[in-house]
PDB file of C-alpha atoms in Angstrom:
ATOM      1  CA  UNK A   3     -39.002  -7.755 -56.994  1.00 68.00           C
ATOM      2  CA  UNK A   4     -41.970  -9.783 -55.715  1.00 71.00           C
ATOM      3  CA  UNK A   5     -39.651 -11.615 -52.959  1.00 76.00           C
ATOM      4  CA  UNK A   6     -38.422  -8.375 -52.010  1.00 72.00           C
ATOM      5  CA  UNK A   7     -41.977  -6.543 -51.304  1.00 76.00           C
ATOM      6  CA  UNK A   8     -42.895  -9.835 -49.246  1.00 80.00           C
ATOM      7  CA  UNK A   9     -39.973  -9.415 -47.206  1.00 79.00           C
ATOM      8  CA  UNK A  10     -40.413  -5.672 -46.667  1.00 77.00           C
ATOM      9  CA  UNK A  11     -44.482  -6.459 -46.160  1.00 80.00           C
ATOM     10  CA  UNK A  12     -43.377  -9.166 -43.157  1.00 85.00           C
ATOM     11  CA  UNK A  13     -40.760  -6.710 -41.957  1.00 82.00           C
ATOM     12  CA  UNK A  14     -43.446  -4.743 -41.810  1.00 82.00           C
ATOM     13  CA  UNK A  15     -46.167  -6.713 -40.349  1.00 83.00           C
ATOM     14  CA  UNK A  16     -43.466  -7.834 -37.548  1.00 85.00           C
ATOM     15  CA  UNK A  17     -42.982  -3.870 -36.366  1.00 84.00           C
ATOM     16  CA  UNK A  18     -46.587  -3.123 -36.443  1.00 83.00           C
ATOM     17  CA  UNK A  19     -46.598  -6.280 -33.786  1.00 85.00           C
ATOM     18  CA  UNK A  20     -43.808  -4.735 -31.655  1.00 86.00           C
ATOM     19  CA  UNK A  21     -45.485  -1.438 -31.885  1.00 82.00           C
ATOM     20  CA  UNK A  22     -48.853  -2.484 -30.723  1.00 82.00           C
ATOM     21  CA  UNK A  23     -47.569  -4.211 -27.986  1.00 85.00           C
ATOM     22  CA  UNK A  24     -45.093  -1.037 -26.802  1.00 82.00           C
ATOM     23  CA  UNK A  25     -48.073   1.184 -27.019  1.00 77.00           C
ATOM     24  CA  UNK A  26     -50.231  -1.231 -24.732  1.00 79.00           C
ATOM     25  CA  UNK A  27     -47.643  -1.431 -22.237  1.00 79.00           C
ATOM     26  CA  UNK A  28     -47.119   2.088 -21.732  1.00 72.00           C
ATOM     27  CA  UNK A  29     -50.316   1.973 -19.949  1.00 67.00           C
ATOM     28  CA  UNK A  30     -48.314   0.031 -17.282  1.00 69.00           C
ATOM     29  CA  UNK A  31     -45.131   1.241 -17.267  1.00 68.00           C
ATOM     30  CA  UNK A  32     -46.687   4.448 -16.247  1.00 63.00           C
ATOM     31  CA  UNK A  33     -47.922   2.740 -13.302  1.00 66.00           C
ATOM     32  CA  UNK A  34     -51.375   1.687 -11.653  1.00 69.00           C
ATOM     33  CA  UNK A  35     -53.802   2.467 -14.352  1.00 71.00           C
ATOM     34  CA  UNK A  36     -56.516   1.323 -12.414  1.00 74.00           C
ATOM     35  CA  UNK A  37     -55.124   4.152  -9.118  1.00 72.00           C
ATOM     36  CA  UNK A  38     -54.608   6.739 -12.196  1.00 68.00           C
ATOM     37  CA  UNK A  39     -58.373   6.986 -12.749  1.00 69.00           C
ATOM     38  CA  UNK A  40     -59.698   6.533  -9.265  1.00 69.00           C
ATOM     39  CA  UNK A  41     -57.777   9.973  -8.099  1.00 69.00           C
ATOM     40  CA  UNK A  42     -56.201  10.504  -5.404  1.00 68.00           C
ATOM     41  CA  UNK A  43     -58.718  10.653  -2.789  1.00 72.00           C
ATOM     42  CA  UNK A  44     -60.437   6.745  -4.011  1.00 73.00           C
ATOM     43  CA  UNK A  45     -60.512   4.317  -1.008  1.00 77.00           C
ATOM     44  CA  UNK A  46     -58.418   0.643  -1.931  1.00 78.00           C
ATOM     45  CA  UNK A  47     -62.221  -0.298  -2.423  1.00 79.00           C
ATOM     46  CA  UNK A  48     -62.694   1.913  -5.432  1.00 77.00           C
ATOM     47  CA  UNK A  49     -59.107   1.048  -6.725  1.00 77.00           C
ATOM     48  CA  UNK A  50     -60.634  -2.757  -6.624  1.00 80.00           C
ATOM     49  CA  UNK A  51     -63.540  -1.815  -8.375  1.00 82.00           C
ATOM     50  CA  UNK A  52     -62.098  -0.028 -11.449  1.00 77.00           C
ATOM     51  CA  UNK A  53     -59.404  -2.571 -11.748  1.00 77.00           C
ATOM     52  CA  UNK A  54     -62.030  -5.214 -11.825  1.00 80.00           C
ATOM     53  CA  UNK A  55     -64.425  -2.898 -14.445  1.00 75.00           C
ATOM     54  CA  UNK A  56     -62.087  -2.318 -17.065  1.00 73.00           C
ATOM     55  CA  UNK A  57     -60.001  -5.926 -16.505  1.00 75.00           C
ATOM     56  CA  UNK A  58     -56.939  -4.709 -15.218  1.00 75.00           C
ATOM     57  CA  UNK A  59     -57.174  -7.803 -12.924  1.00 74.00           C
ATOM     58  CA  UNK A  60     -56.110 -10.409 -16.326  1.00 78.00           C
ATOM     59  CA  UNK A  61     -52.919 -10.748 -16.583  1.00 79.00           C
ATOM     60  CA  UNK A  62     -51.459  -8.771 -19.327  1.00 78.00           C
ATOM     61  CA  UNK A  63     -50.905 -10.521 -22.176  1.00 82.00           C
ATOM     62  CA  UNK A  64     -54.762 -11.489 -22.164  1.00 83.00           C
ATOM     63  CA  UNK A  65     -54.932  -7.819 -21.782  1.00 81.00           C
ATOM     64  CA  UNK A  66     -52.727  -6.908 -24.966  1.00 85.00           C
ATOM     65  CA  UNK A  67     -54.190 -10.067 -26.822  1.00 86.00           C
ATOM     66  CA  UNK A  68     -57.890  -9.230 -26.109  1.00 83.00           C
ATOM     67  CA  UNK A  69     -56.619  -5.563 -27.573  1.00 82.00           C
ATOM     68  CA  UNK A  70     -55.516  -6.420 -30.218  1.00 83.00           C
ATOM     69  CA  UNK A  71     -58.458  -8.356 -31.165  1.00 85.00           C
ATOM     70  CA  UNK A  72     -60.442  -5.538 -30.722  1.00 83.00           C
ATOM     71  CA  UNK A  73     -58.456  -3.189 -32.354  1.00 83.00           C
ATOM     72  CA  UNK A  74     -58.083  -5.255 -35.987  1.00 82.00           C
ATOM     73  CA  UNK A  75     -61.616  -4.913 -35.950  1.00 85.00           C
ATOM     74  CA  UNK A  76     -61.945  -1.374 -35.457  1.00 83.00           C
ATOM     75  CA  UNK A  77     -62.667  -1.108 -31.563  1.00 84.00           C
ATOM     76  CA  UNK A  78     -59.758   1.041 -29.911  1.00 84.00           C
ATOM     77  CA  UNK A  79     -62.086   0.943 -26.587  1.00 82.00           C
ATOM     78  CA  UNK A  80     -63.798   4.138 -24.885  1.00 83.00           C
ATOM     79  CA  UNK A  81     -61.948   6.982 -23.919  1.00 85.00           C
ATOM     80  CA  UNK A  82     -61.773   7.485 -19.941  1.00 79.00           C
ATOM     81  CA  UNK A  83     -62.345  11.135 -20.272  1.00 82.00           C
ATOM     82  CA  UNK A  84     -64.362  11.858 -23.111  1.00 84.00           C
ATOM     83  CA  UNK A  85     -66.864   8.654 -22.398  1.00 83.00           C
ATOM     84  CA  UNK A  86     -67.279   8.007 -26.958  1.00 87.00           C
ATOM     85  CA  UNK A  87     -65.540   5.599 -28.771  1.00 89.00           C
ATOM     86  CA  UNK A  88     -62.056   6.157 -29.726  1.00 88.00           C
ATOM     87  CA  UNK A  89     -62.036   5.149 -33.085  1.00 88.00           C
ATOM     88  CA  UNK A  90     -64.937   7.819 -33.716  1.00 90.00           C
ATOM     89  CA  UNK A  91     -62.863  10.559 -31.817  1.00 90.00           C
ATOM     90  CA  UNK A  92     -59.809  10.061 -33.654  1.00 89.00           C
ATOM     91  CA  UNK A  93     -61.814   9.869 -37.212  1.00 89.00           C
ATOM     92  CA  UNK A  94     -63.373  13.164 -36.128  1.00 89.00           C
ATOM     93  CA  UNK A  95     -60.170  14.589 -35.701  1.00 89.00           C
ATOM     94  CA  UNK A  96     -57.691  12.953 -38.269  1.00 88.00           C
ATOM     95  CA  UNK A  97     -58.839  14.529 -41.379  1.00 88.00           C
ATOM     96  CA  UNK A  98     -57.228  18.119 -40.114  1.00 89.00           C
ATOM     97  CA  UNK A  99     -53.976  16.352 -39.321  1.00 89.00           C
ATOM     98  CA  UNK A 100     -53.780  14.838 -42.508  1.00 89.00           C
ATOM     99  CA  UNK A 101     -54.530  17.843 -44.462  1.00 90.00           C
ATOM    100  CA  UNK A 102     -51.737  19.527 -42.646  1.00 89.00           C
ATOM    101  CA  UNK A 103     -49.711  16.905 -43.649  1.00 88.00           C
ATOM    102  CA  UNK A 104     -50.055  17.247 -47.025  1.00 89.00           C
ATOM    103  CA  UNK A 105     -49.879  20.917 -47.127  1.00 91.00           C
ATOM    104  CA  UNK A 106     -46.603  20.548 -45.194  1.00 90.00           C
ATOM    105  CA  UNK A 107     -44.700  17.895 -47.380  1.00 89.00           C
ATOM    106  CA  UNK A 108     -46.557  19.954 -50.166  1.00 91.00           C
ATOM    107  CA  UNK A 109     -44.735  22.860 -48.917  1.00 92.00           C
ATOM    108  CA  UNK A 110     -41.326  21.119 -48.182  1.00 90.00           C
ATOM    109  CA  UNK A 111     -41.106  19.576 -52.029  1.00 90.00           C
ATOM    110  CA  UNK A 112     -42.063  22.759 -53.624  1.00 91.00           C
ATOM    111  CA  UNK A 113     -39.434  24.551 -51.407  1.00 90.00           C
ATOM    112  CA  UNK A 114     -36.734  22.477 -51.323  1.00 89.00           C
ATOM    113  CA  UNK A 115     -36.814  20.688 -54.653  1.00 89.00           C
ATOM    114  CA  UNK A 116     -35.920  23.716 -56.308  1.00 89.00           C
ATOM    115  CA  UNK A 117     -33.217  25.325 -53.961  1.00 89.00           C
ATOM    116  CA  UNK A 118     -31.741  22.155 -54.389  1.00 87.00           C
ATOM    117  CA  UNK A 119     -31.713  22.296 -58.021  1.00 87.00           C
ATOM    118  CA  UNK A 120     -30.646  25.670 -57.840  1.00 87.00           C
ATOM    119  CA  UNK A 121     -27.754  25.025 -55.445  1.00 87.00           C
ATOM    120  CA  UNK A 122     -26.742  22.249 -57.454  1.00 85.00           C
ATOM    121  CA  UNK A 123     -26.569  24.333 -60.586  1.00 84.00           C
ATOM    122  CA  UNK A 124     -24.102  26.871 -59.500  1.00 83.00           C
ATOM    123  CA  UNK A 125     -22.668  25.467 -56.613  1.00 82.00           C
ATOM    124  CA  UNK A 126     -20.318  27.599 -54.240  1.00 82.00           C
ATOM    125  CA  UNK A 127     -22.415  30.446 -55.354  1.00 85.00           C
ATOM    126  CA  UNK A 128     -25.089  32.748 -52.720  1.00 87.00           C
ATOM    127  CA  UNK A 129     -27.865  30.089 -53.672  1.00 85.00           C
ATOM    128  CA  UNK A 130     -25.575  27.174 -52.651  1.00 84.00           C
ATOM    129  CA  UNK A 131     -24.882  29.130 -49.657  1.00 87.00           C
ATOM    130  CA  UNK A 132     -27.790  30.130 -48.861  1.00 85.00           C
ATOM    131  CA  UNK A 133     -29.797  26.774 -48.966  1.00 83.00           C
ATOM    132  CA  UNK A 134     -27.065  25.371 -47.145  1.00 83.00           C
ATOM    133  CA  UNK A 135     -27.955  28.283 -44.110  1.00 85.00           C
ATOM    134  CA  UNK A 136     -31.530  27.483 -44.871  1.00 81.00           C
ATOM    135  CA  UNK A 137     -30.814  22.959 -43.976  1.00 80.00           C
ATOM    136  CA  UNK A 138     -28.838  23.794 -41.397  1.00 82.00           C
ATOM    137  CA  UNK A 139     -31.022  26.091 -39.933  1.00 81.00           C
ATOM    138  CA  UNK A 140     -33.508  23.897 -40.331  1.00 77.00           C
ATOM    139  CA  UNK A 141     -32.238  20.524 -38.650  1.00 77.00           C
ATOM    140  CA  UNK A 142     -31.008  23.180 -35.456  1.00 81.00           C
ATOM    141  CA  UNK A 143     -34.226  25.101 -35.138  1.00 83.00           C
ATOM    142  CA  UNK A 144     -36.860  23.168 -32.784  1.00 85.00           C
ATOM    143  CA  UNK A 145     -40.489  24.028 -34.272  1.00 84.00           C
ATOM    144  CA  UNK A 146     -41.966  24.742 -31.400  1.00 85.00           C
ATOM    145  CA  UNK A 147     -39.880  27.814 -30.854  1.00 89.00           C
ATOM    146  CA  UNK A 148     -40.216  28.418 -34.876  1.00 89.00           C
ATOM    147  CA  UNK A 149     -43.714  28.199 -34.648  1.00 89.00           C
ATOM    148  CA  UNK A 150     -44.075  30.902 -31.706  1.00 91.00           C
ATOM    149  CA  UNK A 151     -42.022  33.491 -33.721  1.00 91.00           C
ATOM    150  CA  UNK A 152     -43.781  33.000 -36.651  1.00 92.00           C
ATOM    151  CA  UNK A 153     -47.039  33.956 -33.797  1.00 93.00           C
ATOM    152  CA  UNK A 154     -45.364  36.833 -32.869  1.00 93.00           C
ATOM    153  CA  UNK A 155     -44.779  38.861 -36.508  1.00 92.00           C
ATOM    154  CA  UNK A 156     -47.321  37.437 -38.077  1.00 92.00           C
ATOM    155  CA  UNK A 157     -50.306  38.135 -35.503  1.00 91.00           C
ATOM    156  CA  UNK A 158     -49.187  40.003 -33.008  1.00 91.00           C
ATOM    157  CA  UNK A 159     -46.711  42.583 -34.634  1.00 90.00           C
ATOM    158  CA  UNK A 160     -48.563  42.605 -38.290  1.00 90.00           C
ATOM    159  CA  UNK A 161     -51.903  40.937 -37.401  1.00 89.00           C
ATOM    160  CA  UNK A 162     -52.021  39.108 -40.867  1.00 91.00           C
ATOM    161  CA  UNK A 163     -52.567  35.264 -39.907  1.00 90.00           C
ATOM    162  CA  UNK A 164     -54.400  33.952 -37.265  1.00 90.00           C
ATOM    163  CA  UNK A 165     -52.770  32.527 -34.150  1.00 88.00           C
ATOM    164  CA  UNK A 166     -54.982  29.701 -33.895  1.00 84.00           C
ATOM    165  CA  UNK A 167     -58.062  28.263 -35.086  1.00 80.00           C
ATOM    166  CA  UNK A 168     -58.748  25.577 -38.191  1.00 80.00           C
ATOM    167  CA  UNK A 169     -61.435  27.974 -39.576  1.00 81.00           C
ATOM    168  CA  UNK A 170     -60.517  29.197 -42.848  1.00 84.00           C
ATOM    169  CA  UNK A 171     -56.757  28.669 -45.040  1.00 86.00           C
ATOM    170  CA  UNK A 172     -55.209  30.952 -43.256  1.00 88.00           C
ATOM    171  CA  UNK A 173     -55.244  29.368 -39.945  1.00 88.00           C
ATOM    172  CA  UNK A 174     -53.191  26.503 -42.020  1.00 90.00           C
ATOM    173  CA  UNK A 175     -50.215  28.775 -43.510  1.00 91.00           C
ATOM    174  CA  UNK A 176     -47.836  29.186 -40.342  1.00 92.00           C
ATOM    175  CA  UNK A 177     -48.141  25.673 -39.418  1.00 92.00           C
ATOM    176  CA  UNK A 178     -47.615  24.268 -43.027  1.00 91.00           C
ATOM    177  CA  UNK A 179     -44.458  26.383 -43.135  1.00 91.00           C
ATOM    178  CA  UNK A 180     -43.724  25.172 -39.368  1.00 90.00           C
ATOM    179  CA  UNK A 181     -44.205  21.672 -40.246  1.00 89.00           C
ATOM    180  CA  UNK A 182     -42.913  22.198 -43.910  1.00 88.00           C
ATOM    181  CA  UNK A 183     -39.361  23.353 -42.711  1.00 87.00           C
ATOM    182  CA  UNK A 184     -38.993  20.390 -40.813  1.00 82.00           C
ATOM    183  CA  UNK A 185     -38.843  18.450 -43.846  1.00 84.00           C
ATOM    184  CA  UNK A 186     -36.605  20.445 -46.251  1.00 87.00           C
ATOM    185  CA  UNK A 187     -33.101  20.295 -45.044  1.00 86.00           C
ATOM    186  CA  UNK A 188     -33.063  16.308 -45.666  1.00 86.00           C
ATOM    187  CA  UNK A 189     -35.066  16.838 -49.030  1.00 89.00           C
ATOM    188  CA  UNK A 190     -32.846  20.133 -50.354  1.00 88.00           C
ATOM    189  CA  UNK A 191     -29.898  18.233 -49.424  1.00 87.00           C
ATOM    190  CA  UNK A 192     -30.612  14.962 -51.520  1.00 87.00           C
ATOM    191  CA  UNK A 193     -32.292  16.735 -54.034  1.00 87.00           C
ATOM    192  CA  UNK A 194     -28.476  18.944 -54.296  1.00 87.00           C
ATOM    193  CA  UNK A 195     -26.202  15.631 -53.904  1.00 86.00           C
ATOM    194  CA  UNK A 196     -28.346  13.857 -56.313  1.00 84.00           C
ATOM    195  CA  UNK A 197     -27.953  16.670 -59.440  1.00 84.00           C
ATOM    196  CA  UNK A 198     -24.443  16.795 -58.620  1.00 83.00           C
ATOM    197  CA  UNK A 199     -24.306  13.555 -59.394  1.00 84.00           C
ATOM    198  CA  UNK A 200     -26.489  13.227 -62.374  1.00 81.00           C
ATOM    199  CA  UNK A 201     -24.846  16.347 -64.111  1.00 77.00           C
ATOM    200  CA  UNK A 202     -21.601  14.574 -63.762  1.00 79.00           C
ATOM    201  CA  UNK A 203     -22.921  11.898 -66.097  1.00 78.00           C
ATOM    202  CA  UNK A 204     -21.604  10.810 -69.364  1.00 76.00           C
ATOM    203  CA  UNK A 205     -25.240  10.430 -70.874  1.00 74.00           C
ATOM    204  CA  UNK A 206     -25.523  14.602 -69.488  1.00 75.00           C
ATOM    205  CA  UNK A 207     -22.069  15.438 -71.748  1.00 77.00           C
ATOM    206  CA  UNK A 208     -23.579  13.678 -74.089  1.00 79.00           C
ATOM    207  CA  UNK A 209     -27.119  15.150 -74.327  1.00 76.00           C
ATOM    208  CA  UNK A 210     -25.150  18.964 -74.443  1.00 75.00           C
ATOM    209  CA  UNK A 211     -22.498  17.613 -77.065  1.00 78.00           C
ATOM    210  CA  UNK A 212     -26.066  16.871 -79.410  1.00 75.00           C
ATOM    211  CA  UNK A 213     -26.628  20.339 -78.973  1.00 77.00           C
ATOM    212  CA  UNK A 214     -29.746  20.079 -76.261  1.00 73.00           C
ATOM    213  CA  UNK A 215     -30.643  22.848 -74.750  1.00 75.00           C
ATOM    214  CA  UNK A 216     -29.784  23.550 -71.042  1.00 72.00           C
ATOM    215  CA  UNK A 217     -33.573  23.771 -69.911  1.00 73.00           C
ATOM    216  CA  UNK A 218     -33.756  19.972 -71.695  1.00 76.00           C
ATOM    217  CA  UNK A 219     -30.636  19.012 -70.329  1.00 74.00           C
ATOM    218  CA  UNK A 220     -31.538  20.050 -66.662  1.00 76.00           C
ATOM    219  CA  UNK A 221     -35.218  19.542 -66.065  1.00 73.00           C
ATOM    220  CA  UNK A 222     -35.790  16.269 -68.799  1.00 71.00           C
ATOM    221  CA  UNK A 223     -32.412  14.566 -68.539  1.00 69.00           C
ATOM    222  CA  UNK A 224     -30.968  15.283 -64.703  1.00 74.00           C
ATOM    223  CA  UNK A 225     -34.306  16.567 -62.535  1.00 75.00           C
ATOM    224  CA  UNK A 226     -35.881  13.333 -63.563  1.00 74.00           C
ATOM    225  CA  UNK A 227     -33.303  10.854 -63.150  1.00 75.00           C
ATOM    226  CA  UNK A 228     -32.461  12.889 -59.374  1.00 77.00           C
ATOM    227  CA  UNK A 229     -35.751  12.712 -58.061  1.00 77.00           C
ATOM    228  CA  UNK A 230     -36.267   9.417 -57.512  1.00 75.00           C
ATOM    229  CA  UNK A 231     -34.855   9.224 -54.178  1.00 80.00           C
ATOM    230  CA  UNK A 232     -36.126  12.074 -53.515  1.00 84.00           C
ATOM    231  CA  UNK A 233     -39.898  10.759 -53.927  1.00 79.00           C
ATOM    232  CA  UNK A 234     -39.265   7.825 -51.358  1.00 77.00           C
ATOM    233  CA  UNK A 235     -37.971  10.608 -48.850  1.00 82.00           C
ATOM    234  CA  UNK A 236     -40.801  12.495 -48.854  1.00 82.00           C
ATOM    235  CA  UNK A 237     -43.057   9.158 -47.924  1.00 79.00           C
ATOM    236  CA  UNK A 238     -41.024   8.982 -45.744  1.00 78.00           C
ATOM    237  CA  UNK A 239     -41.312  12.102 -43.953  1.00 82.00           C
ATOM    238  CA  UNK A 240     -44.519  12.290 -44.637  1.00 82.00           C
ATOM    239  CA  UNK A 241     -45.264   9.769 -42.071  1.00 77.00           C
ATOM    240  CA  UNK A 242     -42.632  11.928 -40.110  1.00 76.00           C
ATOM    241  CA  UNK A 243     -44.872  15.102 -40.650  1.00 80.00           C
ATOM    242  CA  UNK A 244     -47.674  12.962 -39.332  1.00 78.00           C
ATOM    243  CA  UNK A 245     -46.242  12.149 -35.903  1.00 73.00           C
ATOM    244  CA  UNK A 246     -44.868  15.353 -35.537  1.00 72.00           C
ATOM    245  CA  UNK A 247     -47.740  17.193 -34.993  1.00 80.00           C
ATOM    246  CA  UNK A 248     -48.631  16.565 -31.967  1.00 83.00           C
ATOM    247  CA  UNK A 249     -46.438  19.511 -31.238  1.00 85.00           C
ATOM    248  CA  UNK A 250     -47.790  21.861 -34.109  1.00 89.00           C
ATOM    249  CA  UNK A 251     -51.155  21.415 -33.718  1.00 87.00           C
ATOM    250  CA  UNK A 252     -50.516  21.986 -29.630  1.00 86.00           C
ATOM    251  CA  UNK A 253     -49.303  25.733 -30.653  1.00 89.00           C
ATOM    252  CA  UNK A 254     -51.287  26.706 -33.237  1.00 90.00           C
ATOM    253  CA  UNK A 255     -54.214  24.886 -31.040  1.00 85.00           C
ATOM    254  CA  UNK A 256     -55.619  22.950 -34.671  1.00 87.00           C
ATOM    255  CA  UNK A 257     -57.810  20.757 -33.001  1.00 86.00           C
ATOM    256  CA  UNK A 258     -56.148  17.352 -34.744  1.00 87.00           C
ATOM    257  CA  UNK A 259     -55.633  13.904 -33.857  1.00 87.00           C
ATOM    258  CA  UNK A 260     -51.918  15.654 -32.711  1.00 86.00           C
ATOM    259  CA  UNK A 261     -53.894  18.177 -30.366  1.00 86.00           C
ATOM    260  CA  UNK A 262     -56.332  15.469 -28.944  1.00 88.00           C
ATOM    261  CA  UNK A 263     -53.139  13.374 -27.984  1.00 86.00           C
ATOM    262  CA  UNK A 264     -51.833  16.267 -26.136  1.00 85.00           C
ATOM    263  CA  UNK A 265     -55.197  16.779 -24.323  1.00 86.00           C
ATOM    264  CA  UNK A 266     -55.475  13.001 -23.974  1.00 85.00           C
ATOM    265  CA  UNK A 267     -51.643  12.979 -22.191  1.00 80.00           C
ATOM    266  CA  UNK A 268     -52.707  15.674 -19.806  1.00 78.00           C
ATOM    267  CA  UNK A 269     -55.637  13.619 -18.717  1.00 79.00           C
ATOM    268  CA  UNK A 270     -54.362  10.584 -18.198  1.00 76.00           C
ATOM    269  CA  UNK A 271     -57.116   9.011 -21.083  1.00 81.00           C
ATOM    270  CA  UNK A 272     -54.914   5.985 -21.977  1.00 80.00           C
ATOM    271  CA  UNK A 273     -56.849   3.856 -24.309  1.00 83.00           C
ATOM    272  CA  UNK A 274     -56.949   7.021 -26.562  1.00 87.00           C
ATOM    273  CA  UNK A 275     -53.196   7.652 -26.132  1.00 85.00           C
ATOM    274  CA  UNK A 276     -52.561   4.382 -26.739  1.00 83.00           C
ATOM    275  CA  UNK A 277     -54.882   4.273 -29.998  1.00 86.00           C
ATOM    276  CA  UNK A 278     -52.976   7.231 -31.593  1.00 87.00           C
ATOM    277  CA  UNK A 279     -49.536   5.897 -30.910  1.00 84.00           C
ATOM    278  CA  UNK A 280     -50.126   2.853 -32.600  1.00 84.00           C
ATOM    279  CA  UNK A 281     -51.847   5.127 -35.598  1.00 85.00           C
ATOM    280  CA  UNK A 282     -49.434   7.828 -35.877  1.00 84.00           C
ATOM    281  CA  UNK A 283     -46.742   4.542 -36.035  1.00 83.00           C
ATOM    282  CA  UNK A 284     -49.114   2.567 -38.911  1.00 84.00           C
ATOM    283  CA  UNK A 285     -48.662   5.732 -40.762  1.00 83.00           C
ATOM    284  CA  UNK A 286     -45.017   5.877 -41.057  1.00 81.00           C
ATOM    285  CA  UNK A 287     -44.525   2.526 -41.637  1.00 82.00           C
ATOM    286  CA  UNK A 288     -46.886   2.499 -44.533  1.00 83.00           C
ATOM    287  CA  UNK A 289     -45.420   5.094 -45.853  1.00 80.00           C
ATOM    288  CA  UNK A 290     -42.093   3.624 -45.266  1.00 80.00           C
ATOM    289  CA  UNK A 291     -43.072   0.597 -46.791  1.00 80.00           C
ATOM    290  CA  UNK A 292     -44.623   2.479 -50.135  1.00 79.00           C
ATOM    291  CA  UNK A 293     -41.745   4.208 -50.119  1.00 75.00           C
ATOM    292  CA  UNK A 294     -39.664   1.014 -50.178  1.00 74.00           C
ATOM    293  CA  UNK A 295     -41.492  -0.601 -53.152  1.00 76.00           C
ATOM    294  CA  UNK A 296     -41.375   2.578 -55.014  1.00 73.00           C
ATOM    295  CA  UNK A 297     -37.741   2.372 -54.624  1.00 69.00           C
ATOM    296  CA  UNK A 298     -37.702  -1.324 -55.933  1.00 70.00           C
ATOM    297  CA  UNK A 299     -39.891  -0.476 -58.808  1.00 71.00           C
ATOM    298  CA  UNK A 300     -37.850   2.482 -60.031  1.00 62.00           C
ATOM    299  CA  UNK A 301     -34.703   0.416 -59.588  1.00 61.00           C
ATOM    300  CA  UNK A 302     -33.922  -1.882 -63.292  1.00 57.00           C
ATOM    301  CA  UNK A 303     -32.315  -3.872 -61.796  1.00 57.00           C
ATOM    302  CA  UNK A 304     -35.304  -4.838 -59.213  1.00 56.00           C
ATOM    303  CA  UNK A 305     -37.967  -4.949 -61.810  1.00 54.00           C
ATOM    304  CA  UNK A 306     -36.270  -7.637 -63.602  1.00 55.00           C
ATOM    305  CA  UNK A 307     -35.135  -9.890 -60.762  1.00 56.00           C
TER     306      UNK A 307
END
């Protein structure tokens, strides 16, 4: 098991390289950043100037390498448009992205988990049908447009939630369930295939031949053994969830790490942009990683090699 975290750890290590890297370059590939900030009226003189202030001059890989430096130590540069640090901007705004990350995944297991069970239970039935509807629904709907119906019943036709704002718990329901929905079809389906499975056991016939009860049987001998994958999914998507709302926050205007990229995009403020790609990508492959040696560590056959 120990050889097999170490691998996954230098997998790991080796795409947070690549990653970094990607994220610098996009500063380039998007052309002149040194013309980008000038404006369109700035003289070739200007152009020089900038270029030469904020070492666009180096060639690139002393650029990336100098970056990276910086950025294992904490410094993700200035932003261009806001003139603080960019570590200290995104710390400000991270906390209200991760909270609606864990109220979304929160919302997704507590969903999903038991439609699946449900649908797994009596399968071909209206539950089985419906959280089929409900996954497919899910993977088709984009939630953007999901989130601007939700604005339209829910605060402009009944005037019950907020439209916008990160003020109170309220403000946070429509885009947990916005964000939430994203992450149940994959979890309601697993969660179904897996207790199909596990009921189909012989250690299940053989817990109801003893004369368990169906509760016991269900929830102590199948649920258990069936959510295991499930668990590792939703680190998975968790990191997911994370990336993902830069969109949410952008309509429900939740003034996030995902809402300061948007503004940051619009603005042309690269070394922030750049900073919260290569953060929203750390998260999911942590949590990609944890979900990995979960995996290994729930596995017997893992634990003892």
């Amino acid at each position: 098991m120990l050889t097999f975290i170490l691998k996954r750890l230098m997998l790991a290590v080796v795409v947070a390289l690549t990653v970094s890297f990607i994220s610098f370059s996009l500063m380039f590939l998007s052309g002149d950043p040194a013309a980008a900030l000038a404006g369109e009226t700035a003289s070739a003189e200007d152009i020089e100037a900038i270029r030469a202030l904020y070492g666009f001059d180096r060639p690139m890989l002393v650029q990336y390498w100098q970056w990276l430096g910086a950025a294992l130590t904490g410094d993700l540069g200035e932003s261009y448009y806001f003139k603080l640090p960019v570590a200290s901007l995104v710390a400000e705004r991270l906390g209200v992205t991760m909270l609606l990350g864990v109220c979304g995944i929160s919302f997704a297991l507590l969903t999903a988990v038991p439609l699946g069970v449900a649908a797994a239970i009596r399968p071909n039935s209206f539950i089985d049908r419906l959280s089929l509807f409900l996954s497919v629904a899910g993977q088709a709907m984009p939630s953007f447009w999901f989130g601007l119906i939700l604005i339209v019943v829910f605060s402009i036709k009944l005037g019950i939630l907020p439209p916008s704002g990160a003020t109170s718990w309220k403000h946070f329901v429509m885009p947990t369930v916005v964000l939430g929905y994203y992450a149940m079809p994959a979890i309601m389906r697993l969660t179904r295939a897996g207790m199909l499975d596990v009921l189909s056991s012989d250690y299940i016939r053989t817990a109801r031949a003893k004369g368990a009860s169906e509760v016991r049987v269900l929830f102590k001998h199948g649920l258990r053994n069936a959510i295991i994958p499930v668990v590792s999914l939703a680190a998975v998507q968790m990191g997911f969830m994370l990336g993902g709302s830069i969109v949410v926050e952008s309509i429900f205007a939740l003034h996030g790490a995902g809402y300061l990229a948007w503004e940051s995009i619009g603005r042309n403020d690269l070394p922030t942009v750049q900073a919260l790609i290569l953060i929203f990508s750390m998260f999911y492959i942590i949590f990609t990683f944890l979900a990995d040696v979960l995996n290994a560590w729930l596995d017997p056959r893992m634990r003892s090699s």
